[in-house]
Amino acid sequence: MSIIESEHVKFTYGDAWVLNDISFTTCEGEFLGIIGPNGSGKTTLIKIIDGLLMPQQGSILIDGQNIRTIRRDDIAKQIAVVPQDSPIIFSFTVQEVVMMGRAPHLGRLRFEGKTDFEIVRKAMEITDILPFASRSINELSGGERQRVLIARALAQQPQIILLDESTAFLDIKHQVDFFDLIKALNKEAGLTVITVTHDINLASLFCDRVLLLRDGIIHGIGTPHEVITESNIKEVYEANVMVDRNPVTGLPRVTLLASHPAD
């Protein structure tokens, strides 16, 4: 069953289309990866799915409802976003940051209640950050901060999580830990996940399907085997690569070939 439908979406910041005739569907419980070079429209597409931007043409449907007709707080009950990083100026505790995810459910006049604290505690348990619930968010490492942002997203109790290059500043270990956690939530809690990533190999490893953007147009969409091919990657990224099969998973694996290899 489709939970997100993009119908002929077009968007421009000026004279040129940033996204041009983007049509695809995402099924409930799917893990979809969006890949493509810089400037291909990935982050813009995420913002349109989240309702932060509205397309000049076309539409986004969430559970069959046009996002233009959904109130902002109701969107936040359905969709949560985990960004690259979320600058937090004040020294909030981890629990306070996670509690921010309850905002769409509280409204303007209601204070946090027992149920809200239970939901926040559960989100911290799932993401393994409960031991430092009382610590300042500014004292944490990059990987720990990203787990806090996932917990904040989970506290919203969304159907959909959007990841906008959420592992961009993490090392390899923390990238894999992050995606392992998201995949577990995807499988065990049935969350629909859409991730924008520059790491094609991570997309291949974790995503059910991959959407490849080039200059605001869908160049390909399908399983990693269908989309992550040598011809597609060379054409879209204009890079000299080899695509073979990961010897452990059998999934496509991209290796960058240097123009001038070291001796």
mmCIF file of C-alpha atoms in Angstrom:
data_model
loop_
_atom_site.group_PDB
_atom_site.id
_atom_site.type_symbol
_atom_site.label_atom_id
_atom_site.label_comp_id
_atom_site.label_asym_id
_atom_site.label_seq_id
_atom_site.Cartn_x
_atom_site.Cartn_y
_atom_site.Cartn_z
ATOM 1 C CA MET A 1 0.000 0.000 0.000
ATOM 2 C CA SER A 2 1.403 3.401 -1.017
ATOM 3 C CA ILE A 3 2.010 5.859 1.803
ATOM 4 C CA ILE A 4 3.758 8.557 -0.273
ATOM 5 C CA GLU A 5 2.884 9.450 -3.852
ATOM 6 C CA SER A 6 4.752 12.048 -5.860
ATOM 7 C CA GLU A 7 2.754 13.041 -8.931
ATOM 8 C CA HIS A 8 4.565 15.033 -11.653
ATOM 9 C CA VAL A 9 6.285 17.289 -9.115
ATOM 10 C CA LYS A 10 8.121 20.313 -10.483
ATOM 11 C CA PHE A 11 10.000 22.884 -8.443
ATOM 12 C CA THR A 12 12.213 25.851 -9.269
ATOM 13 C CA TYR A 13 14.154 28.401 -7.233
ATOM 14 C CA GLY A 14 14.543 30.627 -10.285
ATOM 15 C CA ASP A 15 14.551 30.133 -14.033
ATOM 16 C CA ALA A 16 15.675 26.494 -14.142
ATOM 17 C CA TRP A 17 13.720 23.520 -12.791
ATOM 18 C CA VAL A 18 15.417 22.006 -9.728
ATOM 19 C CA LEU A 19 12.965 19.092 -9.929
ATOM 20 C CA ASN A 20 11.239 18.245 -13.183
ATOM 21 C CA ASP A 21 8.300 15.829 -13.450
ATOM 22 C CA ILE A 22 9.142 13.707 -10.405
ATOM 23 C CA SER A 23 6.702 10.798 -10.102
ATOM 24 C CA PHE A 24 7.150 7.803 -7.788
ATOM 25 C CA THR A 25 5.446 5.989 -4.929
ATOM 26 C CA THR A 26 6.770 4.722 -1.622
ATOM 27 C CA CYS A 27 5.051 1.765 0.004
ATOM 28 C CA GLU A 28 4.278 1.543 3.696
ATOM 29 C CA GLY A 29 7.254 0.027 5.536
ATOM 30 C CA GLU A 30 9.669 0.561 2.633
ATOM 31 C CA PHE A 31 13.273 1.780 2.950
ATOM 32 C CA LEU A 32 13.918 4.058 -0.041
ATOM 33 C CA GLY A 33 17.278 5.634 -0.800
ATOM 34 C CA ILE A 34 17.678 8.826 -2.832
ATOM 35 C CA ILE A 35 21.093 9.212 -4.441
ATOM 36 C CA GLY A 36 22.611 11.534 -7.011
ATOM 37 C CA PRO A 37 25.383 14.128 -7.354
ATOM 38 C CA ASN A 38 25.350 17.560 -5.745
ATOM 39 C CA GLY A 39 22.700 19.821 -7.234
ATOM 40 C CA SER A 40 20.500 16.976 -8.446
ATOM 41 C CA GLY A 41 17.561 18.002 -6.221
ATOM 42 C CA LYS A 42 17.770 15.439 -3.399
ATOM 43 C CA THR A 43 17.339 17.759 -0.412
ATOM 44 C CA THR A 44 14.708 19.822 -2.235
ATOM 45 C CA LEU A 45 12.686 16.649 -2.781
ATOM 46 C CA ILE A 46 12.923 15.783 0.929
ATOM 47 C CA LYS A 47 11.688 19.271 1.857
ATOM 48 C CA ILE A 48 8.745 18.926 -0.530
ATOM 49 C CA ILE A 49 7.790 15.527 0.916
ATOM 50 C CA ASP A 50 7.905 17.117 4.390
ATOM 51 C CA GLY A 51 5.749 20.040 3.255
ATOM 52 C CA LEU A 52 8.408 22.679 3.948
ATOM 53 C CA LEU A 53 8.355 23.556 0.255
ATOM 54 C CA MET A 54 5.392 23.329 -2.089
ATOM 55 C CA PRO A 55 5.852 22.331 -5.740
ATOM 56 C CA GLN A 56 4.944 24.828 -8.447
ATOM 57 C CA GLN A 57 3.400 21.940 -10.339
ATOM 58 C CA GLY A 58 2.281 18.472 -9.331
ATOM 59 C CA SER A 59 1.450 17.151 -5.887
ATOM 60 C CA ILE A 60 2.599 15.061 -2.942
ATOM 61 C CA LEU A 61 0.058 12.733 -1.351
ATOM 62 C CA ILE A 62 0.540 11.359 2.167
ATOM 63 C CA ASP A 63 -1.781 8.422 2.806
ATOM 64 C CA GLY A 64 -3.838 9.620 -0.143
ATOM 65 C CA GLN A 65 -4.200 13.198 1.141
ATOM 66 C CA ASN A 66 -2.655 16.152 -0.688
ATOM 67 C CA ILE A 67 -0.001 17.620 1.587
ATOM 68 C CA ARG A 68 -1.251 21.123 0.747
ATOM 69 C CA THR A 69 -4.416 20.358 2.728
ATOM 70 C CA ILE A 70 -2.664 18.961 5.829
ATOM 71 C CA ARG A 71 -1.964 21.284 8.748
ATOM 72 C CA ARG A 72 1.695 21.684 9.721
ATOM 73 C CA ASP A 73 1.269 20.084 13.168
ATOM 74 C CA ASP A 74 -0.584 17.152 11.601
ATOM 75 C CA ILE A 75 2.253 16.658 9.098
ATOM 76 C CA ALA A 76 4.651 16.520 12.063
ATOM 77 C CA LYS A 77 2.563 13.722 13.581
ATOM 78 C CA GLN A 78 3.052 11.668 10.410
ATOM 79 C CA ILE A 79 6.536 12.668 9.248
ATOM 80 C CA ALA A 80 9.760 13.170 11.226
ATOM 81 C CA VAL A 81 13.053 14.436 9.822
ATOM 82 C CA VAL A 82 16.564 13.561 10.979
ATOM 83 C CA PRO A 83 18.967 16.161 9.486
ATOM 84 C CA GLN A 84 22.751 16.059 9.059
ATOM 85 C CA ASP A 85 23.030 17.850 12.365
ATOM 86 C CA SER A 86 20.733 20.082 14.367
ATOM 87 C CA PRO A 87 22.582 23.034 15.907
ATOM 88 C CA ILE A 88 21.294 23.507 19.451
ATOM 89 C CA ILE A 89 22.494 26.781 20.930
ATOM 90 C CA PHE A 90 21.235 26.290 24.477
ATOM 91 C CA SER A 91 22.552 23.532 26.718
ATOM 92 C CA PHE A 92 19.406 21.398 26.792
ATOM 93 C CA THR A 93 19.635 17.951 28.324
ATOM 94 C CA VAL A 94 19.240 14.899 26.127
ATOM 95 C CA GLN A 95 15.800 14.216 27.622
ATOM 96 C CA GLU A 96 14.697 17.794 26.916
ATOM 97 C CA VAL A 97 15.782 17.504 23.275
ATOM 98 C CA VAL A 98 13.939 14.203 22.843
ATOM 99 C CA MET A 99 10.851 15.703 24.515
ATOM 100 C CA MET A 100 10.814 18.337 21.743
ATOM 101 C CA GLY A 101 9.525 15.550 19.516
ATOM 102 C CA ARG A 102 6.285 15.570 21.497
ATOM 103 C CA ALA A 103 5.527 19.182 20.482
ATOM 104 C CA PRO A 104 3.071 18.302 17.645
ATOM 105 C CA HIS A 105 1.006 16.271 20.122
ATOM 106 C CA LEU A 106 0.963 18.859 22.905
ATOM 107 C CA GLY A 107 -0.487 21.889 21.179
ATOM 108 C CA ARG A 108 -0.088 25.357 22.655
ATOM 109 C CA LEU A 109 -1.677 24.907 26.055
ATOM 110 C CA ARG A 110 -0.982 21.336 27.177
ATOM 111 C CA PHE A 111 2.079 20.434 29.241
ATOM 112 C CA GLU A 112 3.900 17.121 29.083
ATOM 113 C CA GLY A 113 2.116 14.349 30.922
ATOM 114 C CA LYS A 114 2.887 10.831 32.067
ATOM 115 C CA THR A 115 2.253 9.376 28.611
ATOM 116 C CA ASP A 116 4.659 11.842 26.997
ATOM 117 C CA PHE A 117 7.421 10.968 29.452
ATOM 118 C CA GLU A 118 6.830 7.258 28.840
ATOM 119 C CA ILE A 119 7.083 7.745 25.071
ATOM 120 C CA VAL A 120 10.286 9.783 25.464
ATOM 121 C CA ARG A 121 11.803 7.183 27.798
ATOM 122 C CA LYS A 122 10.986 4.407 25.324
ATOM 123 C CA ALA A 123 12.545 6.396 22.457
ATOM 124 C CA MET A 124 15.724 6.843 24.502
ATOM 125 C CA GLU A 125 15.806 3.147 25.382
ATOM 126 C CA ILE A 126 15.435 2.120 21.726
ATOM 127 C CA THR A 127 18.282 4.411 20.664
ATOM 128 C CA ASP A 128 20.482 3.462 23.660
ATOM 129 C CA ILE A 129 20.804 7.015 24.999
ATOM 130 C CA LEU A 130 18.928 6.573 28.285
ATOM 131 C CA PRO A 131 22.184 6.373 30.330
ATOM 132 C CA PHE A 132 22.968 10.003 29.478
ATOM 133 C CA ALA A 133 19.432 11.423 29.541
ATOM 134 C CA SER A 134 20.475 14.152 31.977
ATOM 135 C CA ARG A 135 23.648 15.171 30.130
ATOM 136 C CA SER A 136 23.868 18.291 27.983
ATOM 137 C CA ILE A 137 23.382 17.678 24.261
ATOM 138 C CA ASN A 138 26.514 19.780 23.679
ATOM 139 C CA GLU A 139 28.672 17.282 25.585
ATOM 140 C CA LEU A 140 27.960 14.393 23.205
ATOM 141 C CA SER A 141 29.927 13.004 20.289
ATOM 142 C CA GLY A 142 28.611 13.221 16.721
ATOM 143 C CA GLY A 143 27.319 9.646 16.774
ATOM 144 C CA GLU A 144 25.598 10.151 20.130
ATOM 145 C CA ARG A 145 23.975 13.395 18.931
ATOM 146 C CA GLN A 146 22.581 11.614 15.875
ATOM 147 C CA ARG A 147 21.033 8.956 18.116
ATOM 148 C CA VAL A 148 19.417 11.760 20.124
ATOM 149 C CA LEU A 149 17.960 13.200 16.915
ATOM 150 C CA ILE A 150 16.582 9.765 15.999
ATOM 151 C CA ALA A 151 15.035 9.505 19.472
ATOM 152 C CA ARG A 152 13.490 12.962 19.038
ATOM 153 C CA ALA A 153 12.033 11.808 15.720
ATOM 154 C CA LEU A 154 10.678 8.606 17.306
ATOM 155 C CA ALA A 155 9.037 10.650 20.064
ATOM 156 C CA GLN A 156 6.880 12.211 17.351
ATOM 157 C CA GLN A 157 5.453 8.702 16.755
ATOM 158 C CA PRO A 158 5.608 9.186 12.974
ATOM 159 C CA GLN A 159 4.707 6.811 10.185
ATOM 160 C CA ILE A 160 7.541 8.164 8.037
ATOM 161 C CA ILE A 161 11.136 9.147 8.827
ATOM 162 C CA LEU A 162 13.104 11.282 6.370
ATOM 163 C CA LEU A 163 16.902 11.230 6.663
ATOM 164 C CA ASP A 164 18.675 14.135 4.982
ATOM 165 C CA GLU A 165 22.332 13.085 4.697
ATOM 166 C CA SER A 166 22.133 12.161 8.375
ATOM 167 C CA THR A 167 25.502 10.366 8.405
ATOM 168 C CA ALA A 168 27.465 13.028 6.514
ATOM 169 C CA PHE A 169 29.724 13.892 9.451
ATOM 170 C CA LEU A 170 30.046 10.437 10.996
ATOM 171 C CA ASP A 171 32.934 7.990 10.688
ATOM 172 C CA ILE A 172 32.460 4.565 9.104
ATOM 173 C CA LYS A 173 31.595 2.761 12.348
ATOM 174 C CA HIS A 174 28.973 5.308 13.359
ATOM 175 C CA GLN A 175 27.532 5.396 9.837
ATOM 176 C CA VAL A 176 26.939 1.648 9.947
ATOM 177 C CA ASP A 177 25.628 1.811 13.543
ATOM 178 C CA PHE A 178 23.218 4.572 12.487
ATOM 179 C CA PHE A 179 21.856 2.645 9.507
ATOM 180 C CA ASP A 180 21.672 -0.589 11.516
ATOM 181 C CA LEU A 181 19.431 1.205 14.016
ATOM 182 C CA ILE A 182 17.255 2.763 11.304
ATOM 183 C CA LYS A 183 16.918 -0.592 9.502
ATOM 184 C CA ALA A 184 15.861 -2.271 12.747
ATOM 185 C CA LEU A 185 13.190 0.392 13.296
ATOM 186 C CA ASN A 186 12.105 -0.019 9.694
ATOM 187 C CA LYS A 187 11.698 -3.781 10.050
ATOM 188 C CA GLU A 188 10.478 -4.096 13.640
ATOM 189 C CA ALA A 189 8.290 -0.989 13.942
ATOM 190 C CA GLY A 190 7.203 -0.837 10.297
ATOM 191 C CA LEU A 191 8.482 2.712 9.830
ATOM 192 C CA THR A 192 8.685 3.973 6.276
ATOM 193 C CA VAL A 193 12.158 5.419 5.706
ATOM 194 C CA ILE A 194 13.440 7.701 2.962
ATOM 195 C CA THR A 195 17.119 8.551 3.137
ATOM 196 C CA VAL A 196 19.194 10.982 1.099
ATOM 197 C CA THR A 197 22.800 9.822 1.046
ATOM 198 C CA HIS A 198 26.002 10.388 -0.886
ATOM 199 C CA ASP A 199 27.236 6.928 0.083
ATOM 200 C CA ILE A 200 26.037 4.678 -2.730
ATOM 201 C CA ASN A 201 27.374 1.559 -1.023
ATOM 202 C CA LEU A 202 25.359 2.258 2.140
ATOM 203 C CA ALA A 203 22.260 2.790 -0.011
ATOM 204 C CA SER A 204 22.934 -0.536 -1.709
ATOM 205 C CA LEU A 205 23.400 -2.311 1.610
ATOM 206 C CA PHE A 206 20.357 -0.988 3.474
ATOM 207 C CA CYS A 207 17.708 0.217 1.009
ATOM 208 C CA ASP A 208 14.915 -1.853 -0.528
ATOM 209 C CA ARG A 209 14.812 0.476 -3.533
ATOM 210 C CA VAL A 210 16.963 3.315 -4.795
ATOM 211 C CA LEU A 211 15.910 6.482 -6.641
ATOM 212 C CA LEU A 212 18.716 8.003 -8.731
ATOM 213 C CA LEU A 213 18.383 11.720 -9.536
ATOM 214 C CA ARG A 214 20.257 13.608 -12.202
ATOM 215 C CA ASP A 215 19.683 17.330 -12.812
ATOM 216 C CA GLY A 216 16.273 17.169 -11.154
ATOM 217 C CA ILE A 217 15.051 14.223 -13.212
ATOM 218 C CA ILE A 218 14.644 10.596 -12.165
ATOM 219 C CA HIS A 219 17.371 8.715 -13.998
ATOM 220 C CA GLY A 220 16.373 5.390 -12.487
ATOM 221 C CA ILE A 221 14.336 3.813 -9.713
ATOM 222 C CA GLY A 222 14.267 0.196 -8.605
ATOM 223 C CA THR A 223 16.188 -2.312 -6.527
ATOM 224 C CA PRO A 224 19.899 -1.696 -5.896
ATOM 225 C CA HIS A 225 20.672 -4.328 -8.547
ATOM 226 C CA GLU A 226 18.547 -2.460 -11.096
ATOM 227 C CA VAL A 227 19.785 1.067 -10.386
ATOM 228 C CA ILE A 228 23.356 0.813 -9.099
ATOM 229 C CA THR A 229 24.969 -0.272 -12.331
ATOM 230 C CA GLU A 230 28.293 0.742 -13.809
ATOM 231 C CA SER A 231 26.663 2.528 -16.743
ATOM 232 C CA ASN A 232 24.222 4.463 -14.519
ATOM 233 C CA ILE A 233 26.868 5.595 -12.034
ATOM 234 C CA LYS A 234 29.351 6.594 -14.737
ATOM 235 C CA GLU A 235 26.725 8.537 -16.650
ATOM 236 C CA VAL A 236 25.134 10.337 -13.700
ATOM 237 C CA TYR A 237 28.233 11.025 -11.580
ATOM 238 C CA GLU A 238 30.634 11.397 -14.523
ATOM 239 C CA ALA A 239 33.173 9.357 -12.573
ATOM 240 C CA ASN A 240 35.373 6.413 -13.439
ATOM 241 C CA VAL A 241 34.003 3.570 -11.342
ATOM 242 C CA MET A 242 33.748 -0.187 -11.213
ATOM 243 C CA VAL A 243 30.543 -1.821 -9.992
ATOM 244 C CA ASP A 244 30.769 -5.445 -8.905
ATOM 245 C CA ARG A 245 29.089 -7.598 -6.257
ATOM 246 C CA ASN A 246 29.854 -7.429 -2.564
ATOM 247 C CA PRO A 247 31.339 -10.876 -1.796
ATOM 248 C CA VAL A 248 29.365 -11.139 1.460
ATOM 249 C CA THR A 249 25.938 -9.707 0.556
ATOM 250 C CA GLY A 250 25.918 -10.095 -3.228
ATOM 251 C CA LEU A 251 24.662 -6.497 -3.492
ATOM 252 C CA PRO A 252 26.138 -3.947 -5.900
ATOM 253 C CA ARG A 253 29.413 -2.420 -4.717
ATOM 254 C CA VAL A 254 30.902 0.750 -6.191
ATOM 255 C CA THR A 255 34.676 1.247 -6.342
ATOM 256 C CA LEU A 256 36.097 4.572 -7.455
ATOM 257 C CA LEU A 257 38.957 4.193 -9.912
ATOM 258 C CA ALA A 258 41.626 6.874 -9.674
ATOM 259 C CA SER A 259 42.647 8.593 -12.909
ATOM 260 C CA HIS A 260 46.264 8.587 -11.738
ATOM 261 C CA PRO A 261 46.809 5.681 -9.313
ATOM 262 C CA ALA A 262 49.550 6.018 -6.725
ATOM 263 C CA ASP A 263 52.714 4.049 -7.383
#
